[in-house]
PDB file of C-alpha atoms in Angstrom:
ATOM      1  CA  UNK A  24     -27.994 -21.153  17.953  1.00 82.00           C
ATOM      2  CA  UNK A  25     -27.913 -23.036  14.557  1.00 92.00           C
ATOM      3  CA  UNK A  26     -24.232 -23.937  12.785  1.00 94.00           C
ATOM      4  CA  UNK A  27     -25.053 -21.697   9.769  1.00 94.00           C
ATOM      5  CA  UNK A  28     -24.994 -18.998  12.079  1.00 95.00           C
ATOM      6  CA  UNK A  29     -21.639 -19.865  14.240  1.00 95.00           C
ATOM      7  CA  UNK A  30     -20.486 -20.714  10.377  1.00 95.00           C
ATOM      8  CA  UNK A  31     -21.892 -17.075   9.519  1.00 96.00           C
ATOM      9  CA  UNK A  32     -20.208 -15.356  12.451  1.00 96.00           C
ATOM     10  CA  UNK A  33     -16.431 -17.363  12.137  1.00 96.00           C
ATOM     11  CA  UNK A  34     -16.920 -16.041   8.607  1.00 96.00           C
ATOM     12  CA  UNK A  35     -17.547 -12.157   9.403  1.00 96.00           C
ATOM     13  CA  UNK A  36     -14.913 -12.283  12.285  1.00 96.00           C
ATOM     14  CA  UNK A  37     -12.051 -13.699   9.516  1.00 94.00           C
ATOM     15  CA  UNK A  38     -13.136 -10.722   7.392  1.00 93.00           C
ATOM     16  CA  UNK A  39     -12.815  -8.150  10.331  1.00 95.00           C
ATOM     17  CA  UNK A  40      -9.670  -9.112  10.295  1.00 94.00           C
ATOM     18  CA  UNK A  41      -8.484  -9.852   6.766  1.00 90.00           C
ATOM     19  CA  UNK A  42      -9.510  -5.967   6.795  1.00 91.00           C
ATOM     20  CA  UNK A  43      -7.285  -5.210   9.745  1.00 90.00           C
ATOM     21  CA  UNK A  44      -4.130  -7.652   8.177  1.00 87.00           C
ATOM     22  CA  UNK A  45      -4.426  -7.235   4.568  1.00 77.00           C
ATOM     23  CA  UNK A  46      -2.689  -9.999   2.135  1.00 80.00           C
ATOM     24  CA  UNK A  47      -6.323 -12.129   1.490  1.00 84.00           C
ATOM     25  CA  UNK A  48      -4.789 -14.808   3.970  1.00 86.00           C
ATOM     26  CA  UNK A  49      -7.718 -14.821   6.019  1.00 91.00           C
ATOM     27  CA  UNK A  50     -10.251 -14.039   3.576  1.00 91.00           C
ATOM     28  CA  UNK A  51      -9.498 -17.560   1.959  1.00 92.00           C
ATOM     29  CA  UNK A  52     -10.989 -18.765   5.235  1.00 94.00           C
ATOM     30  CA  UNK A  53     -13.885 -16.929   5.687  1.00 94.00           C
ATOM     31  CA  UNK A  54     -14.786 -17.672   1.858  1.00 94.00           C
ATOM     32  CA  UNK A  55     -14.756 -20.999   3.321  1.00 96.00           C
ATOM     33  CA  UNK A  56     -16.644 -20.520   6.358  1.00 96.00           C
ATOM     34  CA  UNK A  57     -19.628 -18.482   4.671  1.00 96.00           C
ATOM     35  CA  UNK A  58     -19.699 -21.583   1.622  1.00 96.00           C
ATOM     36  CA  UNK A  59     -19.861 -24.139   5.291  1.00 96.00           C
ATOM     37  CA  UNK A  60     -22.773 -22.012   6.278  1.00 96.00           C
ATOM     38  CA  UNK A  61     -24.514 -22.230   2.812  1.00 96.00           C
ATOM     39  CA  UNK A  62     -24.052 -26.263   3.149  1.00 95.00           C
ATOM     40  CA  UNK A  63     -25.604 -26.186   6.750  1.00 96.00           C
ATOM     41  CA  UNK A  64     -28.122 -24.479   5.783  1.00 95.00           C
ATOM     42  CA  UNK A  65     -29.327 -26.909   3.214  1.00 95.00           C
ATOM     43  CA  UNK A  66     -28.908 -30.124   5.818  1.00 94.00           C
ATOM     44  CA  UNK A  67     -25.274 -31.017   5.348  1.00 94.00           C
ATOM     45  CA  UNK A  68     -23.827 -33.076   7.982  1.00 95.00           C
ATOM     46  CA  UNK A  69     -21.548 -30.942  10.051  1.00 94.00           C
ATOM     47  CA  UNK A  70     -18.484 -33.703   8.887  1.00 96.00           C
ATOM     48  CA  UNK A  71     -19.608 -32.615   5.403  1.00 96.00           C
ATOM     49  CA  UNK A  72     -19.537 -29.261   6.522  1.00 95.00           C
ATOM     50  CA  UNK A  73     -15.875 -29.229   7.838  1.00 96.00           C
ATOM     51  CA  UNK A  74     -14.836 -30.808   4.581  1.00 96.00           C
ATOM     52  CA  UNK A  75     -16.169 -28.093   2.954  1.00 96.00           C
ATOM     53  CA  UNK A  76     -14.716 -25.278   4.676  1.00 96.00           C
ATOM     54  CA  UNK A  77     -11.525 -27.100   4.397  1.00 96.00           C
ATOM     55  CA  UNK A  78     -11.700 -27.456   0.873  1.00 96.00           C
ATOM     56  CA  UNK A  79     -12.569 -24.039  -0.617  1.00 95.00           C
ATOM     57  CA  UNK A  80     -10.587 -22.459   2.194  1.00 94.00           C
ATOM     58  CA  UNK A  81      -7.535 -24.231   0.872  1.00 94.00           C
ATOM     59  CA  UNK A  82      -8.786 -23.964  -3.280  1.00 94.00           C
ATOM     60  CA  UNK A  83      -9.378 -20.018  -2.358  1.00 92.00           C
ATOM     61  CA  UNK A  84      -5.901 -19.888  -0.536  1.00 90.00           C
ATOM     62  CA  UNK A  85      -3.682 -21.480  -2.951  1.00 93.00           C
ATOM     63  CA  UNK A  86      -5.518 -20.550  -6.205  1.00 90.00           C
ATOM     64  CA  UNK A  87      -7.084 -17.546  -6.155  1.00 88.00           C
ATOM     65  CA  UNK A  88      -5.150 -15.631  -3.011  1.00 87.00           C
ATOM     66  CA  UNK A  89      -2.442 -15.463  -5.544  1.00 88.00           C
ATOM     67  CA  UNK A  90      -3.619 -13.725  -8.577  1.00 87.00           C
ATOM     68  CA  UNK A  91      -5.399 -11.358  -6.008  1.00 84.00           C
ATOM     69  CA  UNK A  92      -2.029 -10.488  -4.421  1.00 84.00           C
ATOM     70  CA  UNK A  93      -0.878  -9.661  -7.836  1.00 84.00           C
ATOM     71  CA  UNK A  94      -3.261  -7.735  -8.554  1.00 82.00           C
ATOM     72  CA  UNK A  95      -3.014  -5.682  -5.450  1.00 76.00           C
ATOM     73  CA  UNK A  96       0.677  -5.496  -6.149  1.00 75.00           C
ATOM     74  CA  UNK A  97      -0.006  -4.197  -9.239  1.00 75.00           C
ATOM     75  CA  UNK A  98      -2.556  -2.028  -8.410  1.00 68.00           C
ATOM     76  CA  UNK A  99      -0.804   0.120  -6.074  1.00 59.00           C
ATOM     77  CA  UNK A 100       2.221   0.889  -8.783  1.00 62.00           C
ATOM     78  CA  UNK A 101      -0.313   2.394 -10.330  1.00 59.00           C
ATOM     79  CA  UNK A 102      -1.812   4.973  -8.003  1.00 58.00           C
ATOM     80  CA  UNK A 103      -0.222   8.544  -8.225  1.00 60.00           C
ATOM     81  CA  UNK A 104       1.972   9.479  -5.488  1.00 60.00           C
ATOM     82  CA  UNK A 105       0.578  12.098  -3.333  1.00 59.00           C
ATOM     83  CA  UNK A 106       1.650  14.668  -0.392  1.00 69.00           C
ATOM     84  CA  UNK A 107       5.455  14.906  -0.219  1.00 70.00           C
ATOM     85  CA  UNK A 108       6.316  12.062  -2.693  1.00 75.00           C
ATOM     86  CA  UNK A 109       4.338  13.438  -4.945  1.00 79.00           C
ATOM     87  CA  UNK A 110       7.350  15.775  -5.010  1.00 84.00           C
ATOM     88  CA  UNK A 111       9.642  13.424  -6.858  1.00 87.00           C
ATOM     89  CA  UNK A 112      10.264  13.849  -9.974  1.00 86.00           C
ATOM     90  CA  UNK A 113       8.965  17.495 -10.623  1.00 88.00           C
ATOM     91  CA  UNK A 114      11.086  20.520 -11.183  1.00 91.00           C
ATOM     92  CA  UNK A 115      11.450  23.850  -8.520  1.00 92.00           C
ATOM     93  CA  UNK A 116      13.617  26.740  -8.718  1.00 94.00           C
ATOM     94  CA  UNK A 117      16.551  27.470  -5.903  1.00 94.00           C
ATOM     95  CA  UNK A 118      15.402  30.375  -3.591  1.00 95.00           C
ATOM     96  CA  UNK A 119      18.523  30.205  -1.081  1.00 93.00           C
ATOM     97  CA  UNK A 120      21.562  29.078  -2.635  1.00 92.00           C
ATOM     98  CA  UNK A 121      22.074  25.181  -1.860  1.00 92.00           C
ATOM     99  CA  UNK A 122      25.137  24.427  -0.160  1.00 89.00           C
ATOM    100  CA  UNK A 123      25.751  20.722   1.832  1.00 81.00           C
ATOM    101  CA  UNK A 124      28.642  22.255   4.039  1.00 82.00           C
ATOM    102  CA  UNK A 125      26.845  25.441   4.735  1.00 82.00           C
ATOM    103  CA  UNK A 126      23.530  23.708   5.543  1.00 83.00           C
ATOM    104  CA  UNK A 127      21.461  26.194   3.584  1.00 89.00           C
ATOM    105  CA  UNK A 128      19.290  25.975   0.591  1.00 92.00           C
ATOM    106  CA  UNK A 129      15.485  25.871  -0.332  1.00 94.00           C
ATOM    107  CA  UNK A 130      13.792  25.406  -3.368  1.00 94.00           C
ATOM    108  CA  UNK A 131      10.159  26.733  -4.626  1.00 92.00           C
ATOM    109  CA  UNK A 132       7.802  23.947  -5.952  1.00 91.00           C
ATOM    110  CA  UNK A 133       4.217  25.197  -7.049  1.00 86.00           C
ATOM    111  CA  UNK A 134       4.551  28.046  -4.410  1.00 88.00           C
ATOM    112  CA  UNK A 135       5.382  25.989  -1.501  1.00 88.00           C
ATOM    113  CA  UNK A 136       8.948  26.252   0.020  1.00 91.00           C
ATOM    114  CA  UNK A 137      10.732  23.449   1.268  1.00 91.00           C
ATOM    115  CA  UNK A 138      14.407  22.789   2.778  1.00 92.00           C
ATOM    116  CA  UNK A 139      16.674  20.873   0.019  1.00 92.00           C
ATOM    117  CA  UNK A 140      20.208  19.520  -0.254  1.00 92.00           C
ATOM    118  CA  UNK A 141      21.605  18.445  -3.726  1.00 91.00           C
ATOM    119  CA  UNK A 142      22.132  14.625  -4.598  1.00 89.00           C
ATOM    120  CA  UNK A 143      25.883  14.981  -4.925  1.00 89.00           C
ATOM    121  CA  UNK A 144      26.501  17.211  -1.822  1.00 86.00           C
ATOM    122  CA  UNK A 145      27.241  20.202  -4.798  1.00 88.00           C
ATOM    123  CA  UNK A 146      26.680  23.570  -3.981  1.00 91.00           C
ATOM    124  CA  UNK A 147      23.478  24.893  -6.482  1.00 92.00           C
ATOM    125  CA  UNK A 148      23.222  28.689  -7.166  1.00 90.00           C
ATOM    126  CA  UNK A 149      20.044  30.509  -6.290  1.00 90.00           C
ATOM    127  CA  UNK A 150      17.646  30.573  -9.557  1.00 91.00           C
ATOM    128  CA  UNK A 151      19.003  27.506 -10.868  1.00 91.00           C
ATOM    129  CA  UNK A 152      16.471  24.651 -12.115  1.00 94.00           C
ATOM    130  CA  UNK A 153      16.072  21.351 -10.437  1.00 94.00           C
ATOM    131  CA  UNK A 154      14.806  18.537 -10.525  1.00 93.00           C
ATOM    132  CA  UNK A 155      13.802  16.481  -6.983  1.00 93.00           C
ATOM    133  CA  UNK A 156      15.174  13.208  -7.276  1.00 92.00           C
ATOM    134  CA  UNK A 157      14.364  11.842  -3.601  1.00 89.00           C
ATOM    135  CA  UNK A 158      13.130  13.016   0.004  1.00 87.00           C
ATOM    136  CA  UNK A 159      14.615  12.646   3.534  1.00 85.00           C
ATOM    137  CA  UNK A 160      11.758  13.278   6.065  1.00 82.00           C
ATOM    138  CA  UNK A 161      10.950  16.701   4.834  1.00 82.00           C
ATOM    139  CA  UNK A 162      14.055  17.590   3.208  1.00 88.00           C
ATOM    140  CA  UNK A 163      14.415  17.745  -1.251  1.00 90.00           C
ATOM    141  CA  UNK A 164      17.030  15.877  -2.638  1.00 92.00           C
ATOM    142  CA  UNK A 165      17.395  17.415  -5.590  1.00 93.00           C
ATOM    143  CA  UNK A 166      19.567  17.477  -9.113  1.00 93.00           C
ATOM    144  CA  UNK A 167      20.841  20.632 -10.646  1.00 91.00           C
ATOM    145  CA  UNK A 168      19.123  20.572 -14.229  1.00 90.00           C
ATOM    146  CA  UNK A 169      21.803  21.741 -16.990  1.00 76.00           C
TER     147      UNK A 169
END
């Protein structure tokens, strides 16, 4: 077996798992293995060949594994929260009357009906606005809207 190929396949397995791991870590070095196979396969020395994989592993690693991480970062903050979380912020209407010490209330949110406590441990009338504020497994923490 040639070394672009055993450069070809250290590259894929690195990008298995940069897809298993996540943070571009790995992906720096199998950048760097894939440019090791493009330099064997045009007659580079293997010695050359190391250097090379060394070098834009460590260029792609401290340069551009960065601004991709921020951009990730970024990225996500932007992506609308779905399922339950997608809860928070959004108004409902009381159903059961709310009360902490009682352990009752639930609230109506586009039709669905879900268990909720209030933020402050207040007790919330039935037909009263709020607003959900946070979530505890499947449980509304909500705010009673004025």
């Amino acid at each position: 077996m040639s070394v672009t190929y055993i450069w070809i396949i250290i590259a894929c397995t690195l990008f298995v798992f940069e897809m298993m791991t996540g943070g571009f870590a790995l992906m720096a070095f199998g950048l760097g293995a894939f440019v090791a196979a493009a330099g064997a396969a045009i007659g580079m020395s293997l010695e050359w060949q190391i250097v090379l994989f060394i070098a834009i592993s460590l260029l792609f690693f401290f340069f551009i594994r960065p601004l991709l991480v921020r951009w990730w970062e970024k990225r996500d903050k932007n992506i609308p929260q779905t399922n339950a979380y997608g809860l928070i912020g959004r108004t409902g209407k009381v159903v059961e009357k709310i009360d902490h010490d009682a352990r009752t209330g639930r609230v109506l949110v586009d039709g669905d009906n879900f268990m909720a406590v209030s933020e402050d441990g207040s007790v919330i009338d039935a037909d009263s606005k709020v607003e959900i504020v946070a979530l505890d497994s499947t449980i509304l923490i909500v705010r009673n809207i004025k």
